[in-house]
PDB file of C-alpha atoms in Angstrom:
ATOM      1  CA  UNK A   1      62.833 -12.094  58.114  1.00 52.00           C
ATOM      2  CA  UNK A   2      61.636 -11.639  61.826  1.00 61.00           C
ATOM      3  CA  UNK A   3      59.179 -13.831  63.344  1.00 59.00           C
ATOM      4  CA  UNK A   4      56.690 -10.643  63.816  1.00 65.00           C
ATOM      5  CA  UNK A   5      57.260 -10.367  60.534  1.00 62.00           C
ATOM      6  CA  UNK A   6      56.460 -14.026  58.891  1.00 62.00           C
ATOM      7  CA  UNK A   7      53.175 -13.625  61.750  1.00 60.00           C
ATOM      8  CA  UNK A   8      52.300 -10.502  59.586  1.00 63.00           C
ATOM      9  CA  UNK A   9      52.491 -12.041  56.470  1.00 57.00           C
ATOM     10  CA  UNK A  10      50.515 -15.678  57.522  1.00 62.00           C
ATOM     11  CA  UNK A  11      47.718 -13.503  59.051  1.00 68.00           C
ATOM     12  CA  UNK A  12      47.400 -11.520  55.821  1.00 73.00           C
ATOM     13  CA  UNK A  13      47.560 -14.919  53.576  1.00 78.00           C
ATOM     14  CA  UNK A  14      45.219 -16.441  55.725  1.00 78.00           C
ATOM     15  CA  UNK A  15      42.856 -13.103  55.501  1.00 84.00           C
ATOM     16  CA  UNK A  16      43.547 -13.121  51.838  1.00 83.00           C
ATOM     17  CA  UNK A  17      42.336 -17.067  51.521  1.00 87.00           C
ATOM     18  CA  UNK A  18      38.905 -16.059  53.577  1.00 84.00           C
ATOM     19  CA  UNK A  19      38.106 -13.798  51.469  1.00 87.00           C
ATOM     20  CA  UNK A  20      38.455 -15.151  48.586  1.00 88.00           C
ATOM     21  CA  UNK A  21      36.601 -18.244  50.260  1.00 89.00           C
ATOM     22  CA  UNK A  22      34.184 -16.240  50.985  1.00 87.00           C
ATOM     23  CA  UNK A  23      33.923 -14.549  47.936  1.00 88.00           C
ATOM     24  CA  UNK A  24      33.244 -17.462  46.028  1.00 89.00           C
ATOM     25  CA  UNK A  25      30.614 -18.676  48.063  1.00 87.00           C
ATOM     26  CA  UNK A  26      28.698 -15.576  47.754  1.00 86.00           C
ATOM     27  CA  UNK A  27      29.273 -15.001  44.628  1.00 87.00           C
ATOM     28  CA  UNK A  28      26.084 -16.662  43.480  1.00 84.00           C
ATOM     29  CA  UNK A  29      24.104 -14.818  45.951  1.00 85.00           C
ATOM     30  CA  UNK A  30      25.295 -11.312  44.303  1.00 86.00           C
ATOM     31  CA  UNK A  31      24.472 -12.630  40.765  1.00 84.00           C
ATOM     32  CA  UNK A  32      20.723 -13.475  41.891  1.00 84.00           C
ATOM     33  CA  UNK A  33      20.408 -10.100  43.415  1.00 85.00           C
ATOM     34  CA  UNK A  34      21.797  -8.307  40.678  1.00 83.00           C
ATOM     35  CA  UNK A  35      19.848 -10.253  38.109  1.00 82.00           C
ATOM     36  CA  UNK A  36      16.548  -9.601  40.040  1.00 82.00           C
ATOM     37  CA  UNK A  37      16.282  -5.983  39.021  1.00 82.00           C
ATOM     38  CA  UNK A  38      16.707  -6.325  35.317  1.00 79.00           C
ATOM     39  CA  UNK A  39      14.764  -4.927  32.745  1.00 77.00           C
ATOM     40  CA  UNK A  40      14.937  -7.862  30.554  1.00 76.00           C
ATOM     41  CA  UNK A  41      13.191 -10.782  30.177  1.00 72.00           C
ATOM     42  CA  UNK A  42      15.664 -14.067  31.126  1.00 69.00           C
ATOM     43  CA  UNK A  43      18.597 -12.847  33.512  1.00 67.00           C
ATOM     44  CA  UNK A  44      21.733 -11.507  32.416  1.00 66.00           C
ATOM     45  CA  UNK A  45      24.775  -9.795  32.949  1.00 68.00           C
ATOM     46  CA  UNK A  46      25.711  -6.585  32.072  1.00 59.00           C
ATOM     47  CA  UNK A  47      22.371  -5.542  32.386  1.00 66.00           C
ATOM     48  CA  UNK A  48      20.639  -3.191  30.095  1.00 71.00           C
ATOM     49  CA  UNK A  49      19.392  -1.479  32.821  1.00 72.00           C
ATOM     50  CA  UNK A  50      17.495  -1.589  36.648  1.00 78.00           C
ATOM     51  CA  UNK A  51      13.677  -2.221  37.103  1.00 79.00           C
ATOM     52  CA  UNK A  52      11.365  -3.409  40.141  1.00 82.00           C
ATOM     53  CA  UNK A  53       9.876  -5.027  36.958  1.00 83.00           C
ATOM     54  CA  UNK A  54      10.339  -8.514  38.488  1.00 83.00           C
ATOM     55  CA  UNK A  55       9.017  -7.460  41.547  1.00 86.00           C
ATOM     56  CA  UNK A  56       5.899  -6.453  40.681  1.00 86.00           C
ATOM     57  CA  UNK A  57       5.338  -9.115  38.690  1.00 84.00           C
ATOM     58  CA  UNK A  58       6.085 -11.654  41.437  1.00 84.00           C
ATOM     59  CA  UNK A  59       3.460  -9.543  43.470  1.00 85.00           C
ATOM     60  CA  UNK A  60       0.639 -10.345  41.032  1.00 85.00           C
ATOM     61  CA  UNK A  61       2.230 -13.850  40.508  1.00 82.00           C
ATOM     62  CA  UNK A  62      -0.735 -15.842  42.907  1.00 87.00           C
ATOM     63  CA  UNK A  63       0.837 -19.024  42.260  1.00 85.00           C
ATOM     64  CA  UNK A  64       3.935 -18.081  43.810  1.00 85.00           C
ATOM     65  CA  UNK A  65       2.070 -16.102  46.417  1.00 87.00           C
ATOM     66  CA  UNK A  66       0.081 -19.193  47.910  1.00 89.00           C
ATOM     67  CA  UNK A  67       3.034 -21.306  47.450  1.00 88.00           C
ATOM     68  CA  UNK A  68       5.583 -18.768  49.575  1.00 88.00           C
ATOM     69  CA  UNK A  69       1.843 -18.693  52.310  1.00 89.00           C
ATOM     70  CA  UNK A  70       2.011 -22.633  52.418  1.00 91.00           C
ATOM     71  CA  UNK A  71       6.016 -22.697  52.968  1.00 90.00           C
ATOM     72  CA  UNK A  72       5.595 -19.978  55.627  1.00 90.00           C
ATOM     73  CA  UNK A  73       2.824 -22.010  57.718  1.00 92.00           C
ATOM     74  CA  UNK A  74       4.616 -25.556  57.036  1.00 93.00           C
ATOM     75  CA  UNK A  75       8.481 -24.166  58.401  1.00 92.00           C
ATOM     76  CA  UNK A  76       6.709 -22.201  60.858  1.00 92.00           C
ATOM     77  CA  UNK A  77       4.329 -25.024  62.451  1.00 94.00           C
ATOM     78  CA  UNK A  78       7.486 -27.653  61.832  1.00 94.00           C
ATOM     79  CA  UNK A  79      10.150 -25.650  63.322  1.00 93.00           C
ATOM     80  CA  UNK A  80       8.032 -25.270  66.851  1.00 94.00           C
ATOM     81  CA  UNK A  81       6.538 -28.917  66.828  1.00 94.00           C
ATOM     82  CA  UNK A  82      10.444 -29.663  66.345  1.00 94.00           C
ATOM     83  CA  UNK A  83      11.331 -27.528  69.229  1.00 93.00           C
ATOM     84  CA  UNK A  84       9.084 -28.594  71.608  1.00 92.00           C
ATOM     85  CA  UNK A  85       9.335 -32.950  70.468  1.00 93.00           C
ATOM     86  CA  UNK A  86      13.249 -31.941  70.000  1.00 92.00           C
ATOM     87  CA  UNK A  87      13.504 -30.394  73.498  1.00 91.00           C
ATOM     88  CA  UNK A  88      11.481 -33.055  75.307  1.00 89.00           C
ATOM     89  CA  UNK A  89      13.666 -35.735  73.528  1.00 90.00           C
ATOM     90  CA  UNK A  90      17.155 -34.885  74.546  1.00 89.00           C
ATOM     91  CA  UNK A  91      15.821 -34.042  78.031  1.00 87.00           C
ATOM     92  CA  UNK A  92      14.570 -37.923  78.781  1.00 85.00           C
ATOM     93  CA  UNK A  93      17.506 -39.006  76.748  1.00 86.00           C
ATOM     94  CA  UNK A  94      19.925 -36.899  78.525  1.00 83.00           C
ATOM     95  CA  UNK A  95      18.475 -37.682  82.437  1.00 80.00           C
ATOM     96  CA  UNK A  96      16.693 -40.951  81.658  1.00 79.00           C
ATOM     97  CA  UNK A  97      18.245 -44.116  82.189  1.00 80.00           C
ATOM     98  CA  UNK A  98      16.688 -46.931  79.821  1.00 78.00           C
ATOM     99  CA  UNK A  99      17.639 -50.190  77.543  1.00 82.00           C
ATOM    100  CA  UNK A 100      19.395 -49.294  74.124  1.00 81.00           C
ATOM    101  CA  UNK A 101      19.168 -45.284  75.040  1.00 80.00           C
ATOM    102  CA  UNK A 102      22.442 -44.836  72.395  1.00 82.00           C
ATOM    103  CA  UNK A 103      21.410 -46.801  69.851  1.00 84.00           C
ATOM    104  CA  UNK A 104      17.687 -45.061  70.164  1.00 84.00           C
ATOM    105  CA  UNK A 105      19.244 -41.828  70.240  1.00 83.00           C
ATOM    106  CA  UNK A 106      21.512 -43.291  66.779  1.00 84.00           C
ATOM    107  CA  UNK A 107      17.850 -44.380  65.062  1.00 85.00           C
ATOM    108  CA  UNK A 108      16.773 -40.542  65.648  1.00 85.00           C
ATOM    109  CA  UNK A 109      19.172 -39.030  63.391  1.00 86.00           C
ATOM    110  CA  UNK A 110      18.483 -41.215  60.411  1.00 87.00           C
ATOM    111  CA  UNK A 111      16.404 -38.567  58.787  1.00 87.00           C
ATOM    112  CA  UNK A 112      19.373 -36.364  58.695  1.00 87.00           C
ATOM    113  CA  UNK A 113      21.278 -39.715  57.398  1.00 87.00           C
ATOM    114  CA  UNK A 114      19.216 -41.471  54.791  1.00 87.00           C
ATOM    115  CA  UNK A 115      18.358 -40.331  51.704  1.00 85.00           C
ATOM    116  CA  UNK A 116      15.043 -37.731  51.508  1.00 86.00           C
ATOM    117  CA  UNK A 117      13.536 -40.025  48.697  1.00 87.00           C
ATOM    118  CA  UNK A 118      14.043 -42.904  50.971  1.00 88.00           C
ATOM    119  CA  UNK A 119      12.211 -40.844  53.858  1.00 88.00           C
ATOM    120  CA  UNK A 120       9.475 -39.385  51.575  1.00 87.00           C
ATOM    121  CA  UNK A 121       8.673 -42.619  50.226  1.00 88.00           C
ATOM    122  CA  UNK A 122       8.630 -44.361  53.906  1.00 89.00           C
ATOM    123  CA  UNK A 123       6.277 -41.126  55.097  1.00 89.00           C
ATOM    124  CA  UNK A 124       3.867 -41.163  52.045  1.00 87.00           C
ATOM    125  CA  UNK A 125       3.575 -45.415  53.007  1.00 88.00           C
ATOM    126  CA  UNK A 126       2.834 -44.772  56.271  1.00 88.00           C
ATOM    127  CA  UNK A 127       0.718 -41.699  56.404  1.00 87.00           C
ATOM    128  CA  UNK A 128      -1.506 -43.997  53.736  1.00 86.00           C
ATOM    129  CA  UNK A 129      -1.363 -46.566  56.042  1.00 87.00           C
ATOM    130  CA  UNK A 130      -2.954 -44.600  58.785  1.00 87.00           C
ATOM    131  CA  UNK A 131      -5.459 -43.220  56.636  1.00 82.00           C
ATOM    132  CA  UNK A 132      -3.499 -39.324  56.445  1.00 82.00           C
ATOM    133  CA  UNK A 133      -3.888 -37.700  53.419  1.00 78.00           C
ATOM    134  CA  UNK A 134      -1.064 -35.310  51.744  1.00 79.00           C
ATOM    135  CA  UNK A 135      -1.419 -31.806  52.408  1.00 81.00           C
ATOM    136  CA  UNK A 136      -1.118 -29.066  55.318  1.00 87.00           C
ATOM    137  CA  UNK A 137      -0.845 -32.352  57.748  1.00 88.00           C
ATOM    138  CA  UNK A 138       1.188 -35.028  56.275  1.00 89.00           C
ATOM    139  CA  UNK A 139       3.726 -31.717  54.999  1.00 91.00           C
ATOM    140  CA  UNK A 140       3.971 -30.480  58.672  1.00 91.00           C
ATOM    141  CA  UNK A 141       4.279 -33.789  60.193  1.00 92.00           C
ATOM    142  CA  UNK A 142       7.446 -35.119  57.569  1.00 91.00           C
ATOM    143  CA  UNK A 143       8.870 -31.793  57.559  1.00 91.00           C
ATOM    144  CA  UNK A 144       9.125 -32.559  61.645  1.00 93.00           C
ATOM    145  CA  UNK A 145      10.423 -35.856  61.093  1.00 91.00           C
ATOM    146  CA  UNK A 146      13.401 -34.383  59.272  1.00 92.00           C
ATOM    147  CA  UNK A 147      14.641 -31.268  60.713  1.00 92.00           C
ATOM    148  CA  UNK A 148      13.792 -32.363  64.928  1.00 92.00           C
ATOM    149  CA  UNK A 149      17.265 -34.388  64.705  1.00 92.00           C
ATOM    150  CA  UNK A 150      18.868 -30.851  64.043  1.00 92.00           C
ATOM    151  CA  UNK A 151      16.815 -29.570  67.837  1.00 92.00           C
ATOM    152  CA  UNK A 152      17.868 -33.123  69.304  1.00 92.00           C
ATOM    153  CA  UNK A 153      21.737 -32.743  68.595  1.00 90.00           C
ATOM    154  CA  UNK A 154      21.629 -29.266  69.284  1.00 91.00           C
ATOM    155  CA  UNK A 155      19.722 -29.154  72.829  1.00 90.00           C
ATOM    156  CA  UNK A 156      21.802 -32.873  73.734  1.00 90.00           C
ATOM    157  CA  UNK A 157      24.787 -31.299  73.547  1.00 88.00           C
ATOM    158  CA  UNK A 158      23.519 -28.557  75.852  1.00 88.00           C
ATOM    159  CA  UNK A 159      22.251 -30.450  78.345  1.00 86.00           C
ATOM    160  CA  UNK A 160      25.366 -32.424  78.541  1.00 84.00           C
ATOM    161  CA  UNK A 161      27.773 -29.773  79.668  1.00 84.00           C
ATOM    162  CA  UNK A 162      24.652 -28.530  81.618  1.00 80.00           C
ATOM    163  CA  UNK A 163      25.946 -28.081  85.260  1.00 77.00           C
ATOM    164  CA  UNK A 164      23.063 -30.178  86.602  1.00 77.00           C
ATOM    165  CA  UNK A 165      23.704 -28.679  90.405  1.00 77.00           C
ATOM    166  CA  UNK A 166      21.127 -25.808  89.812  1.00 80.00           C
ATOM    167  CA  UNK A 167      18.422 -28.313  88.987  1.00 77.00           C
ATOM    168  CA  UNK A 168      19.437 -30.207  92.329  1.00 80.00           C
ATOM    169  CA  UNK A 169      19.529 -26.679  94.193  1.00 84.00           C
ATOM    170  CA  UNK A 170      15.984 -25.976  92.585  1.00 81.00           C
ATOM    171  CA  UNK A 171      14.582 -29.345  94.025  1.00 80.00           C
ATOM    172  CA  UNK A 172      16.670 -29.029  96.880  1.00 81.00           C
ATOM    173  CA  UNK A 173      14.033 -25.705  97.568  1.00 79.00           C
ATOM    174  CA  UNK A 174      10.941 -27.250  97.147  1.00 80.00           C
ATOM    175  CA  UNK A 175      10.608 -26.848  92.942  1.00 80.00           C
ATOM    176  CA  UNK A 176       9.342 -29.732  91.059  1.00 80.00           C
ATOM    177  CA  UNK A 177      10.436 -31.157  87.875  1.00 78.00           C
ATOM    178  CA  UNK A 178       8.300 -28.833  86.202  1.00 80.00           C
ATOM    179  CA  UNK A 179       8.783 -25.393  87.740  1.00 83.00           C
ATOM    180  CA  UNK A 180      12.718 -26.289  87.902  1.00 82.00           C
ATOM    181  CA  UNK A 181      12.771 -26.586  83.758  1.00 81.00           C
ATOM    182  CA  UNK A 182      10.503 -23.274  83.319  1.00 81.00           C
ATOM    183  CA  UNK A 183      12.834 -21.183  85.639  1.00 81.00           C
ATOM    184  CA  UNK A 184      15.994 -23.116  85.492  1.00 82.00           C
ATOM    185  CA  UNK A 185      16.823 -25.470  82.930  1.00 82.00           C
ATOM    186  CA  UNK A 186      14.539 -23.750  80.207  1.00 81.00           C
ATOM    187  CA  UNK A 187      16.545 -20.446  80.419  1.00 82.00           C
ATOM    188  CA  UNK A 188      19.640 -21.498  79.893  1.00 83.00           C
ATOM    189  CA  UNK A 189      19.203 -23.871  77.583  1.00 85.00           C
ATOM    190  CA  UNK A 190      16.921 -21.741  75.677  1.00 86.00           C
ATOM    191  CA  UNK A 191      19.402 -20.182  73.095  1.00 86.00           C
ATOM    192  CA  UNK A 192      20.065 -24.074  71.843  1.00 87.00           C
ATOM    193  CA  UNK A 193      16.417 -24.593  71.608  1.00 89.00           C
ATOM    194  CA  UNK A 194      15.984 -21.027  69.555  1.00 89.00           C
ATOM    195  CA  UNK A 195      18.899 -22.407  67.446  1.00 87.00           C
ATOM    196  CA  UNK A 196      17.308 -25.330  66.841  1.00 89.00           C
ATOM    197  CA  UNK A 197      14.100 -23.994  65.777  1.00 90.00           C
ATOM    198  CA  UNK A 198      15.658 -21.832  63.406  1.00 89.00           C
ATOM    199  CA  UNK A 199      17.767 -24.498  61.652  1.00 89.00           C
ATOM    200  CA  UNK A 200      14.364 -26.639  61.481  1.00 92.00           C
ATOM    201  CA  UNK A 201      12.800 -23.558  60.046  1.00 91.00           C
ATOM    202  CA  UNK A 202      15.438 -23.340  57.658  1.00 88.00           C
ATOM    203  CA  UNK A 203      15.516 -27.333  56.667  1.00 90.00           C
ATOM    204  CA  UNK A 204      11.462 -27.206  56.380  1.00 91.00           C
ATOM    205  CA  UNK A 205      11.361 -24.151  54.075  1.00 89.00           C
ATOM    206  CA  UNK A 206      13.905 -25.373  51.826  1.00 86.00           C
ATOM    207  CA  UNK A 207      12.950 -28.882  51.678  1.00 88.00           C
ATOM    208  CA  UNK A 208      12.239 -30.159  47.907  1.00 85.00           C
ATOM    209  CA  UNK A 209      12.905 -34.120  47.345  1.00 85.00           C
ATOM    210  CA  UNK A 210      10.524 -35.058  50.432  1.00 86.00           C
ATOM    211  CA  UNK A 211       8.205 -32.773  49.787  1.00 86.00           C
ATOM    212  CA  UNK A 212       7.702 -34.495  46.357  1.00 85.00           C
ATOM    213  CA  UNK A 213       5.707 -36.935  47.824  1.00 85.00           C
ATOM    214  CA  UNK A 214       3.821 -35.022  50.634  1.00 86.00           C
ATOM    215  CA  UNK A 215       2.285 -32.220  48.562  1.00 84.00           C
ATOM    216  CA  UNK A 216      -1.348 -31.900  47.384  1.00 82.00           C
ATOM    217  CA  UNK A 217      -2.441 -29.415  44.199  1.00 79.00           C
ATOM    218  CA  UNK A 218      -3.458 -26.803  47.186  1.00 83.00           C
ATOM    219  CA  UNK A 219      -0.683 -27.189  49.025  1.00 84.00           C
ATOM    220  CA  UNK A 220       2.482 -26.698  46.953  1.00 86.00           C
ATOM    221  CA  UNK A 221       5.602 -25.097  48.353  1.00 88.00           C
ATOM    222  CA  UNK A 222       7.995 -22.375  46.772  1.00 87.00           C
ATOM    223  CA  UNK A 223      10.773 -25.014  46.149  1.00 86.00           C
ATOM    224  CA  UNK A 224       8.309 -27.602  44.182  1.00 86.00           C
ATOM    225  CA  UNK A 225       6.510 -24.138  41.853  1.00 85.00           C
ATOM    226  CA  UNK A 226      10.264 -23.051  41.490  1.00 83.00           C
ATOM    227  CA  UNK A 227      11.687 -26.545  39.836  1.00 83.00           C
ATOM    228  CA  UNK A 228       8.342 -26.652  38.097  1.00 82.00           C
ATOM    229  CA  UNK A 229       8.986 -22.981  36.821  1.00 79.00           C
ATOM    230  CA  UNK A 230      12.433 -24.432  36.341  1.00 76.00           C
ATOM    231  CA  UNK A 231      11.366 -26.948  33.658  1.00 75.00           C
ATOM    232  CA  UNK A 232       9.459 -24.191  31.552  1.00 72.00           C
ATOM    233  CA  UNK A 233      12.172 -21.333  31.385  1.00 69.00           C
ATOM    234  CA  UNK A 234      13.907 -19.293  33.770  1.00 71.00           C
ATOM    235  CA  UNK A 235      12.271 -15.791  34.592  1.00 77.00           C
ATOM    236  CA  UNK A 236      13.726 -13.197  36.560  1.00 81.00           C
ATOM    237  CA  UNK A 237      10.726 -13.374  38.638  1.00 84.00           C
ATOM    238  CA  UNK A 238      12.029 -16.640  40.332  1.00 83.00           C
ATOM    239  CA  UNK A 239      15.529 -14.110  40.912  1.00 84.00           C
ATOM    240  CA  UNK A 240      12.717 -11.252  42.587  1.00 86.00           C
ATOM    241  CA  UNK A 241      11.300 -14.209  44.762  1.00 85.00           C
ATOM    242  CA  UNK A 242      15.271 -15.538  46.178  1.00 84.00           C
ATOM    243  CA  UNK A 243      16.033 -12.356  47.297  1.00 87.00           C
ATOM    244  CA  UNK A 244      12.899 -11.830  48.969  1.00 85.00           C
ATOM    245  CA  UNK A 245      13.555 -15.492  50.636  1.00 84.00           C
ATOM    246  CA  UNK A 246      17.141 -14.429  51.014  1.00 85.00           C
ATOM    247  CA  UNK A 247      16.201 -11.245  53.568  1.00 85.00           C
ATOM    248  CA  UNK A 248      13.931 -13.028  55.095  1.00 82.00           C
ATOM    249  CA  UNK A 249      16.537 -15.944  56.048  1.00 81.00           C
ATOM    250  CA  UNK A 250      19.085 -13.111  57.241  1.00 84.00           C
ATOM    251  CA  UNK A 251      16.175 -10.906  59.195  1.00 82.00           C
ATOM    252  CA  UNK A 252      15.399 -14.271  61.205  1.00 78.00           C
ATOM    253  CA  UNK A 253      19.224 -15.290  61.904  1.00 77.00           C
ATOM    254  CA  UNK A 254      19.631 -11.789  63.114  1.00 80.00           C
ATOM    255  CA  UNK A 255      16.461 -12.100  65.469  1.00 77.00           C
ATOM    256  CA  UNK A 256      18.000 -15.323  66.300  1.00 70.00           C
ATOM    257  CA  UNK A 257      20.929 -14.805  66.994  1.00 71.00           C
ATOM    258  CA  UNK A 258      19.659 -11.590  69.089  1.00 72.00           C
ATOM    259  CA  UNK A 259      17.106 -13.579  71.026  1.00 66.00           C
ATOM    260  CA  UNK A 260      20.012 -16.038  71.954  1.00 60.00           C
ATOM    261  CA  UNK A 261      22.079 -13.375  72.972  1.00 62.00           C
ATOM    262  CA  UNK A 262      19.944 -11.456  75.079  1.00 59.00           C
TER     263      UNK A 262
END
């Protein structure tokens, strides 16, 4: 057997293995969506046949409704408070010089380390403490504390290969600190920072064991009504509602992805 040969037949095996890699992983995903547009009552497969029953119904669900409204506004107002804190973080970490800077910069990713119970527990002691009460604020504020590591590694590691000879060309012309990160430094490290923001997006919207302890009766969030639902019997509505969640997810990775690109 020739060499181009054997390279033929380890590129197909390898192909083969993604696949079915792949396959596996997604597997799950196809079962939701296929499940989501049955015409029975619990989800099955086969399926006795294809409705927008579920659909409809998760249209006139309000509890869902409010709860998908309060997820949108927490991962929304989380991801950009992470982006900016994030972004401002690895900066001073990154050019500042000060005692213990690695083992501050260690302490920052313990959110992303410890246990969520441990971190919801520590948040609901010390929001009390300062006299915050759950809801919109305490949700937005923990939902920060755990996805800005994600913004911090991400935006670090850009500013570390960061070829800091533009900044010093941008001073060197009579910028300051300021104008030289809005028209230099921003820019290009801008696609990290989008990144960022839409793995904190991610994080905060599918945050459940934190949010436990953060939540009011107002202020639920689609993963807390869905174990909830959960505990009662499993509808296809909850199916209707993932693949909603699931386009979203992939409509914002696209825009993403594109904004980083372009």
């Amino acid at each position: 057997m020739t060499q181009t040969t054997t390279a033929r037949l380890d590129g197909l095996t390898l192909r083969v293995m993604v696949t079915v890699v792949f396959g596996f992983l997604l597997l799950p995903v196809v079962i939701v969506v296929l499940t989501s547009f049955t015409t029975q009552s619990f989800p099955a497969i086969p399926q006795e046949g294809v409705s927008l029953k579920w659909y409809a119904e998760l249209l006139a669900d309000q509890k869902l409704l409010d709860a998908l409204t309060v997820s949108l506004i927490v991962a929304t107002a989380s991801a950009v408070l992470s982006a900016i804190v994030g972004t401002i973080a690895a900066v001073g970490f990154v050019r500042g010089e000060f005692p213990y800077k690695e083992q501050i910069s260690t302490a920052m990713l313990l959110p992303i380390i410890i246990s969520p119970v441990i971190t919801g527990i520590a948040l609901v002691r010390y929001f009390s403490t300062v006299g915050l009460s759950s809801g919109y604020p305490a949700l937005v504020l923990g939902h920060t504390v755990l996805s800005l590591p994600y913004v911090f590694l991400l935006v670090r590691s850009e500013l570390l290969t960061f070829d800091q000879d533009l900044e010093r060309a941008s001073r060197i012309l009579g910028a300051d600190p300021v104008t030289t990160f809005r028209h230099v430094t921003g820019p290009i490290i801008s696609p990290a920072i989008l990144a960022g923001g839409f793995i904190a997006f991610v994080v905060s919207f599918g945050e459940f064991t934190a949010t436990q302890f953060l939540i009011s009766p107002d202020t639920s969030t689609v993963p807390v009504v869905i174990y909830t639902m959960l505990r009662t019997g499993l509808t296809p509505t909850i199916n209707a509602l993932s693949v909603v969640l699931i386009v979203v997810m992939l409509l914002l990775a696209l825009s993403s992805r594109q904004l980083s690109s372009s």
